[in-house]
PDB file of C-alpha atoms in Angstrom:
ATOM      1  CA  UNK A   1       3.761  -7.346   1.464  1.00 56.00           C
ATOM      2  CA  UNK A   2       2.562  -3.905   2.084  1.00 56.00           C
ATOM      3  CA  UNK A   3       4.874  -0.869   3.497  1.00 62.00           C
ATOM      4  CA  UNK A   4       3.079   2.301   4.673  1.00 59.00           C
ATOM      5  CA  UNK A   5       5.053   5.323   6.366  1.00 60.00           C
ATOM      6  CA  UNK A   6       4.503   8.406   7.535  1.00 60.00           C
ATOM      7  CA  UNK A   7       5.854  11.158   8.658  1.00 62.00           C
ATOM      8  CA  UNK A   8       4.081  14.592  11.050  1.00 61.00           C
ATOM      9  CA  UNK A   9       5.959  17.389  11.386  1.00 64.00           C
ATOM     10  CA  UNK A  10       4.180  19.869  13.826  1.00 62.00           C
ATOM     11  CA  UNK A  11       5.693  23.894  14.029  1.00 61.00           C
ATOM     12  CA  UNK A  12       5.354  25.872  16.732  1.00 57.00           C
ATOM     13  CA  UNK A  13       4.265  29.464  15.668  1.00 52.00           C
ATOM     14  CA  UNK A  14       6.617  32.404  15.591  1.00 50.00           C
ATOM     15  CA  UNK A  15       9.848  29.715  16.525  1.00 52.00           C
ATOM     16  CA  UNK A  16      12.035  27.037  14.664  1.00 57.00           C
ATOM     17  CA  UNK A  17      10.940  24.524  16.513  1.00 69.00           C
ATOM     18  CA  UNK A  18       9.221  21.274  14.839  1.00 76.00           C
ATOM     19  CA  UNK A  19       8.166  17.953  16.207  1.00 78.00           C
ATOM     20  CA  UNK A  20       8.366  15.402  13.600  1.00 82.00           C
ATOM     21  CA  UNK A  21       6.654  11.730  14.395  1.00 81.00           C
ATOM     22  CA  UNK A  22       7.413   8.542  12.256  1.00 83.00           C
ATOM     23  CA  UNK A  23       5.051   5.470  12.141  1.00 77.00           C
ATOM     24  CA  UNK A  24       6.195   3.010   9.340  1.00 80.00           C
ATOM     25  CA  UNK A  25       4.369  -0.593   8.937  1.00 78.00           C
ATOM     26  CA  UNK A  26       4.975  -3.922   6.649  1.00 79.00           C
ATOM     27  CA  UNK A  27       1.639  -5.741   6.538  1.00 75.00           C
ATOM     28  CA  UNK A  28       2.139  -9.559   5.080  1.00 72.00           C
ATOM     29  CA  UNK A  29      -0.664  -9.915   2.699  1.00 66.00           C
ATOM     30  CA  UNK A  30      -1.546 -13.280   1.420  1.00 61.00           C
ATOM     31  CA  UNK A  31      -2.455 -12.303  -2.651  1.00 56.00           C
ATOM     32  CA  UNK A  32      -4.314 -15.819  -4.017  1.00 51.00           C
ATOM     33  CA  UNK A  33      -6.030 -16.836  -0.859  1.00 52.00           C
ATOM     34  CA  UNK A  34      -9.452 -18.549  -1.925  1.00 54.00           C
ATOM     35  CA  UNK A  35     -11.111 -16.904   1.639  1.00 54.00           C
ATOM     36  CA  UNK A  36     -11.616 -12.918   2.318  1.00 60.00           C
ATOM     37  CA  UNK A  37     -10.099  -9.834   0.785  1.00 64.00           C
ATOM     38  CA  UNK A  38      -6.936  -9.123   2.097  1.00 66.00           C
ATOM     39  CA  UNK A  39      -7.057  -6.011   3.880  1.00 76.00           C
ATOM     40  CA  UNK A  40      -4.954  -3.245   6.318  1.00 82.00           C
ATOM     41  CA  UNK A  41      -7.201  -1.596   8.509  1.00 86.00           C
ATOM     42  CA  UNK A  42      -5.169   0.233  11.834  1.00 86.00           C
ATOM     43  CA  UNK A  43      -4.944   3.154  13.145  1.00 89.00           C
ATOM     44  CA  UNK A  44      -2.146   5.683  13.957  1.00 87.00           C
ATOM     45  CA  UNK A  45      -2.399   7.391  16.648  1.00 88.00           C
ATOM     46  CA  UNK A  46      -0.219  10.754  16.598  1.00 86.00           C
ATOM     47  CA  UNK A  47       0.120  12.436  20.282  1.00 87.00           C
ATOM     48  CA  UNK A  48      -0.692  16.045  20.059  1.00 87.00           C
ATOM     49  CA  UNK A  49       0.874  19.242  19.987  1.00 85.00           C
ATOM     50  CA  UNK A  50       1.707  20.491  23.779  1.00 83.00           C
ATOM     51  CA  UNK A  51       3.640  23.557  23.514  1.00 74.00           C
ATOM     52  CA  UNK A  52       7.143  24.991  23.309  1.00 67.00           C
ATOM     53  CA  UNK A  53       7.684  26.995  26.484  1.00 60.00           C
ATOM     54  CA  UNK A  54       5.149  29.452  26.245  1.00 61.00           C
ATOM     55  CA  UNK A  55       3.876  29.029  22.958  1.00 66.00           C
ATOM     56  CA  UNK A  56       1.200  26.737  22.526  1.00 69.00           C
ATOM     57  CA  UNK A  57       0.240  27.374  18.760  1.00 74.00           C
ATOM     58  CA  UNK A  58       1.135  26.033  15.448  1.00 81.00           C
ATOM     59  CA  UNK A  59       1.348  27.154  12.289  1.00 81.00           C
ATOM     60  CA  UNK A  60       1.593  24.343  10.118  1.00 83.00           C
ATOM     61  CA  UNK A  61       0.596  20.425  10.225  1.00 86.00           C
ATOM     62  CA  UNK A  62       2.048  18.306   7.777  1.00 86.00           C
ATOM     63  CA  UNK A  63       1.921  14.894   6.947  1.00 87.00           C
ATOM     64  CA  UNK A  64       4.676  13.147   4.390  1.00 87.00           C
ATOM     65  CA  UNK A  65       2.586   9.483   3.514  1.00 87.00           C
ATOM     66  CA  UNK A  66       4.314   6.689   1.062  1.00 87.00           C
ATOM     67  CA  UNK A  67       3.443   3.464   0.700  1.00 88.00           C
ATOM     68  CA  UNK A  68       4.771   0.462  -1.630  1.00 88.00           C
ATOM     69  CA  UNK A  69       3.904  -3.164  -2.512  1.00 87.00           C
ATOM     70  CA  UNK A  70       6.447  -6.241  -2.391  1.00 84.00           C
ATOM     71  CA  UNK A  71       5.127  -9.253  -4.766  1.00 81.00           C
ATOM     72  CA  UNK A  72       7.066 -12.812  -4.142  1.00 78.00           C
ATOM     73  CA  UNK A  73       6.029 -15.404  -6.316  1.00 77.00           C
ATOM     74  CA  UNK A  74       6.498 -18.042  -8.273  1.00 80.00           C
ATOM     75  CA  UNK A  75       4.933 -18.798 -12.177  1.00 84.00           C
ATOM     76  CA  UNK A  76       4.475 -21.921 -13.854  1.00 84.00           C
ATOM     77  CA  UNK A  77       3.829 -22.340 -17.582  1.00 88.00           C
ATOM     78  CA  UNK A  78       1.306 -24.683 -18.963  1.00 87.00           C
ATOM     79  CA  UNK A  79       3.344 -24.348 -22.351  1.00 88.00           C
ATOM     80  CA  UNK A  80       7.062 -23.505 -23.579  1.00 90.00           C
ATOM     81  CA  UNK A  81       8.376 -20.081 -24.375  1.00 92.00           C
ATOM     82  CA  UNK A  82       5.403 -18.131 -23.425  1.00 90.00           C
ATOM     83  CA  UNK A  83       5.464 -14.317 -23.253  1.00 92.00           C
ATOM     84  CA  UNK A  84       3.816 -13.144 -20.535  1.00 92.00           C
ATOM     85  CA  UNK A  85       2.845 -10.039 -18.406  1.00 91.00           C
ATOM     86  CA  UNK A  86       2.149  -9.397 -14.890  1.00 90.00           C
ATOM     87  CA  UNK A  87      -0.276  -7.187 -12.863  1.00 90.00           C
ATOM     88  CA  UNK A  88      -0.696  -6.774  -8.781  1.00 88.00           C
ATOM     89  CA  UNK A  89      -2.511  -3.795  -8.247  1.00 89.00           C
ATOM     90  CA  UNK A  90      -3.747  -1.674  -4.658  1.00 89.00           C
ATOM     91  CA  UNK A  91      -6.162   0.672  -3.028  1.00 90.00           C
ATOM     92  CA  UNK A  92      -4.784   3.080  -0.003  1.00 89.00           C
ATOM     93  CA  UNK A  93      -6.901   5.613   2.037  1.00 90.00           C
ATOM     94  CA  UNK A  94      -5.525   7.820   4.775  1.00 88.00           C
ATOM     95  CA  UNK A  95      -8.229   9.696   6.867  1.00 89.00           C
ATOM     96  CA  UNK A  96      -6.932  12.434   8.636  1.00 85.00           C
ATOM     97  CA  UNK A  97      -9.120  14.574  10.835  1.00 81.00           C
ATOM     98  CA  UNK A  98     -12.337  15.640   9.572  1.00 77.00           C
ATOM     99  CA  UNK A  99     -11.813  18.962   8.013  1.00 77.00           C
ATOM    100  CA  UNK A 100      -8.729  17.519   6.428  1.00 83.00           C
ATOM    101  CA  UNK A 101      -8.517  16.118   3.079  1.00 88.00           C
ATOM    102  CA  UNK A 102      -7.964  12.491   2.925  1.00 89.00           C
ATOM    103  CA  UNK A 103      -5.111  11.383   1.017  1.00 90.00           C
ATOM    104  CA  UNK A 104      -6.695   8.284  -1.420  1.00 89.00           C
ATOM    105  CA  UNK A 105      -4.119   8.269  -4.446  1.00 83.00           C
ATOM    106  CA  UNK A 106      -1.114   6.420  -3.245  1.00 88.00           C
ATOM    107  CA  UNK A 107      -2.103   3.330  -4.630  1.00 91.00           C
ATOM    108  CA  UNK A 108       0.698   1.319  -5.716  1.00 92.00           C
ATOM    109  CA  UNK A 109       0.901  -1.213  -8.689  1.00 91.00           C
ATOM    110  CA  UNK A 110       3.429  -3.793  -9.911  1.00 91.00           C
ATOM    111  CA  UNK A 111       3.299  -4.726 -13.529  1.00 90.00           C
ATOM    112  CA  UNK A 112       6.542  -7.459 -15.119  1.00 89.00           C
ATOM    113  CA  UNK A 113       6.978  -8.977 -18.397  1.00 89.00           C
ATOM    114  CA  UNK A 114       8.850 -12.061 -19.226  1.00 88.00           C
ATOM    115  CA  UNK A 115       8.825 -15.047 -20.911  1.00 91.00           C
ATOM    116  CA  UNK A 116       8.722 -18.450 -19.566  1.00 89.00           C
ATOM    117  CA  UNK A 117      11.033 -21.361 -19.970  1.00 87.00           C
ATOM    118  CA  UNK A 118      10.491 -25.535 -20.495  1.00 89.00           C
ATOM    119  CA  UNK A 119       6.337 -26.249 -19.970  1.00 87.00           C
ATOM    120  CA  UNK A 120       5.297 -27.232 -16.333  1.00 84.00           C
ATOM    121  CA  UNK A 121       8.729 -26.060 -14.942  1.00 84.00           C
ATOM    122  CA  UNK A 122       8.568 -23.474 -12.214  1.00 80.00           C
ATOM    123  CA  UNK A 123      10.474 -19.973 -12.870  1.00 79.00           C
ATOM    124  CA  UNK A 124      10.606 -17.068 -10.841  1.00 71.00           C
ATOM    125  CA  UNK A 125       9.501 -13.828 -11.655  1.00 73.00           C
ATOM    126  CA  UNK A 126      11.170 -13.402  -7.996  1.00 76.00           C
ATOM    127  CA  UNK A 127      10.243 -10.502  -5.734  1.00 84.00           C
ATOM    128  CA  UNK A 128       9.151  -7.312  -7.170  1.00 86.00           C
ATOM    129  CA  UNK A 129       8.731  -4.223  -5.592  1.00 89.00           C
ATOM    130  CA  UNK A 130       7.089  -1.176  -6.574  1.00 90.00           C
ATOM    131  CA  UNK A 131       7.990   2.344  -6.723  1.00 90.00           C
ATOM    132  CA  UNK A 132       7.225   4.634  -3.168  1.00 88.00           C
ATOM    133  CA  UNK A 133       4.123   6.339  -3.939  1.00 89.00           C
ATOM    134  CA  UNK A 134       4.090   9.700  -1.910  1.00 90.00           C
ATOM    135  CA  UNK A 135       1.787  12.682  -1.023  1.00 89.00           C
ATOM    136  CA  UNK A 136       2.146  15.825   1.263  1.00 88.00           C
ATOM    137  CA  UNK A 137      -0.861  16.589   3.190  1.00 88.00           C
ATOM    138  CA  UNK A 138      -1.366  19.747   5.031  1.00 88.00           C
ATOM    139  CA  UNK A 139      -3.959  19.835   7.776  1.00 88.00           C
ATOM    140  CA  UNK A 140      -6.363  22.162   7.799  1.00 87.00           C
ATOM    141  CA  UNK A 141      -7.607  22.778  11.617  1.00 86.00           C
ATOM    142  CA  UNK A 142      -5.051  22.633  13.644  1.00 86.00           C
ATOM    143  CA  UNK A 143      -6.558  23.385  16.614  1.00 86.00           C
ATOM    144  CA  UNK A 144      -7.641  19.491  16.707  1.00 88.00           C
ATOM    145  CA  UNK A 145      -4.076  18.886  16.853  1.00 87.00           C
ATOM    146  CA  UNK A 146      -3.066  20.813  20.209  1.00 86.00           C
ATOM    147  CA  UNK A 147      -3.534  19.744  23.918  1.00 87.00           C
ATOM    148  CA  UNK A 148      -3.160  16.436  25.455  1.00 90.00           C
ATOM    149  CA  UNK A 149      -3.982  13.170  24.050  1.00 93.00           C
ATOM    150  CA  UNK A 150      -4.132  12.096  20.722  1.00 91.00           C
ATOM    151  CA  UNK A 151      -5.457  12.695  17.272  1.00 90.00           C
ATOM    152  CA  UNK A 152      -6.591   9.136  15.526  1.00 90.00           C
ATOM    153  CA  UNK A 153      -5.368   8.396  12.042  1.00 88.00           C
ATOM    154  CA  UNK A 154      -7.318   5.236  10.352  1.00 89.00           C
ATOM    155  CA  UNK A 155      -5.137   4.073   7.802  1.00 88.00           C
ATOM    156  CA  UNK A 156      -7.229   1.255   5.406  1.00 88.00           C
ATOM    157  CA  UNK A 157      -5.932  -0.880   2.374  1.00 88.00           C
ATOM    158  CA  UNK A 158      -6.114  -3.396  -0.006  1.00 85.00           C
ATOM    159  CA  UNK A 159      -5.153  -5.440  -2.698  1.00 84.00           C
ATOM    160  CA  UNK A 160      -7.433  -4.709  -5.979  1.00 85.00           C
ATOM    161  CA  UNK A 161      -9.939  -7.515  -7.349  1.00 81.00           C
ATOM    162  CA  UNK A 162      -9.929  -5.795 -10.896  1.00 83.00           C
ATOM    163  CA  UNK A 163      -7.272  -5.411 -13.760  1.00 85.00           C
ATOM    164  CA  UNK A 164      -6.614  -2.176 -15.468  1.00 86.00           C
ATOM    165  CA  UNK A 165      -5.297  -3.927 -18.172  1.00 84.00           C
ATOM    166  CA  UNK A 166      -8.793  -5.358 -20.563  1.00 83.00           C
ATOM    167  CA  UNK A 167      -6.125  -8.415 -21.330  1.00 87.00           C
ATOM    168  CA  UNK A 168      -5.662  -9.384 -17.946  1.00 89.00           C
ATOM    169  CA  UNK A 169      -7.047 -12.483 -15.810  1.00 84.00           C
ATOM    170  CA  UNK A 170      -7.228 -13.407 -12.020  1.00 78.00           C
ATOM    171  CA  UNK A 171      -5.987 -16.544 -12.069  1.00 65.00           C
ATOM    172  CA  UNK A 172      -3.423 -19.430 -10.312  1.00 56.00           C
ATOM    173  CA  UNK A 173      -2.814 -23.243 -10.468  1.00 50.00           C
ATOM    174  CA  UNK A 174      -6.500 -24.028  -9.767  1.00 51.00           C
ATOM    175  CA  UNK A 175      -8.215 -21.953 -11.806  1.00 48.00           C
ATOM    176  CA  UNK A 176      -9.385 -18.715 -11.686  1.00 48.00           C
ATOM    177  CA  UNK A 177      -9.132 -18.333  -7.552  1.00 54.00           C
ATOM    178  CA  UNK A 178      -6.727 -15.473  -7.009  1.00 66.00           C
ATOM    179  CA  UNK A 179      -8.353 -12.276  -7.285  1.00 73.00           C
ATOM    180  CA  UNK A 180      -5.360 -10.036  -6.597  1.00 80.00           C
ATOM    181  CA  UNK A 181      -2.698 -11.265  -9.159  1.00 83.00           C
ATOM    182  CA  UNK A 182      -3.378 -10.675 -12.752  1.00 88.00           C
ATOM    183  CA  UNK A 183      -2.015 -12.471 -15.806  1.00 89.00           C
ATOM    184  CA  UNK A 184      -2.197 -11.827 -19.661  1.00 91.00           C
ATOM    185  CA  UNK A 185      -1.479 -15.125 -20.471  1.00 89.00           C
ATOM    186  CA  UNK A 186      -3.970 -17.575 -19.945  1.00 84.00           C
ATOM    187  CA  UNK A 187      -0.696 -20.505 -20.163  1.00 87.00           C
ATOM    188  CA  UNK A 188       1.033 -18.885 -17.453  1.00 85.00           C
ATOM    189  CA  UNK A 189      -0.320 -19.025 -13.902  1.00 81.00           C
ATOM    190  CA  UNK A 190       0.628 -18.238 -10.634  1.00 79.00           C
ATOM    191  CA  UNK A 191       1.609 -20.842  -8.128  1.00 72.00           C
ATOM    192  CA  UNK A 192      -1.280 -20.882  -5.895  1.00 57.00           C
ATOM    193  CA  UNK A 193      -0.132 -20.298  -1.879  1.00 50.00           C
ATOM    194  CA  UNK A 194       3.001 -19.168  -2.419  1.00 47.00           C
ATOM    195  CA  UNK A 195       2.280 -15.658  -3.412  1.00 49.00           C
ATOM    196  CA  UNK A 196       2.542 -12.566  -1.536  1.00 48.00           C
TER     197      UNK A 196
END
């Protein structure tokens, strides 16, 4: 599973006063699928900036973005006692208005070592989370952000169908089908389905 937040703050000019907007999504991503690519593609759409009173200008846009991955699986040795290490890795793009930088870098990974018990007996490496990757973006025409209406926020992402480890395979129970969930063991596989 795949959490993205963010948070907008928008500041009136010459006044205290901020508008902050929240938009936080879990997207259920199936990781060993044998069909397409897994991916998050939506869009956030943040109402603009209409004024305090009289003032109807802002002096600062700023977005706060995160975003995390949840692996729950199950692994399954071929042989006893094996030492192994896993690898579930993503790609994140948030495309803020034109003139704006995109923020690309929050890509979160998930790497856990362990070693495996009796051969052909299930054990868990459970559910693993990864640490909040964050960014602070600060837009740069904000003139696109004030009026009525909205300013569109595609947010895209995906698992990864590479390793940066050289050691590491794509692999589960039937072969080498899962594209997303990397193991340096070639005894040790995922179970295939049941992985998130």
């Amino acid at each position: 599973m795949v959490a993205v937040a963010a948070s907008l703050a928008l500041a009136g000019i010459g006044r205290a006063d901020t508008v902050v907007y929240t938009f936080t999504q879990t997207f259920s991503l199936t990781a060993s699928p044998t069909g397409a690519t897994p991916q998050i593609n939506t869009t956030w759409n943040v109402p603009k900036y209409n004024g305090f009173a009289a003032s109807t200008s802002l002096t600062k846009v700023q977005y706060d973005v995160s975003t995390q991955i949840t692996y729950s699986g199950t692994m399954v040795p071929l042989a006893a006692s094996q030492g192994f290490n896993l690898q579930i890795r993503s790609d994140f793009n948030f495309d803020f208005e034109s003139s704006t930088t995109d923020v690309t870098a929050l890509d979160p990974s998930i790497t856990q070592g362990g070693t495996s018990g009796l051969a052909n007996v299930y054990f868990g490496t459970g559910t693993l989370t990864s640490a909040a990757n964050s960014a602070t973006q600060l837009a740069s025409d904000l003139t696109a952000y004030v009026g009525v209406g909205t300013v569109a926020v595609p947010v895209t992402g995906s698992l990864l169908t590479t390793s940066s480890g050289g050691s590491y395979q794509n692999n589960s129970d039937i072969g080498m089908a899962s594209p997303y969930v990397f193991v340096d063991q070639n005894k040790i596989f995922p179970v295939f389905g049941l992985q998130q």
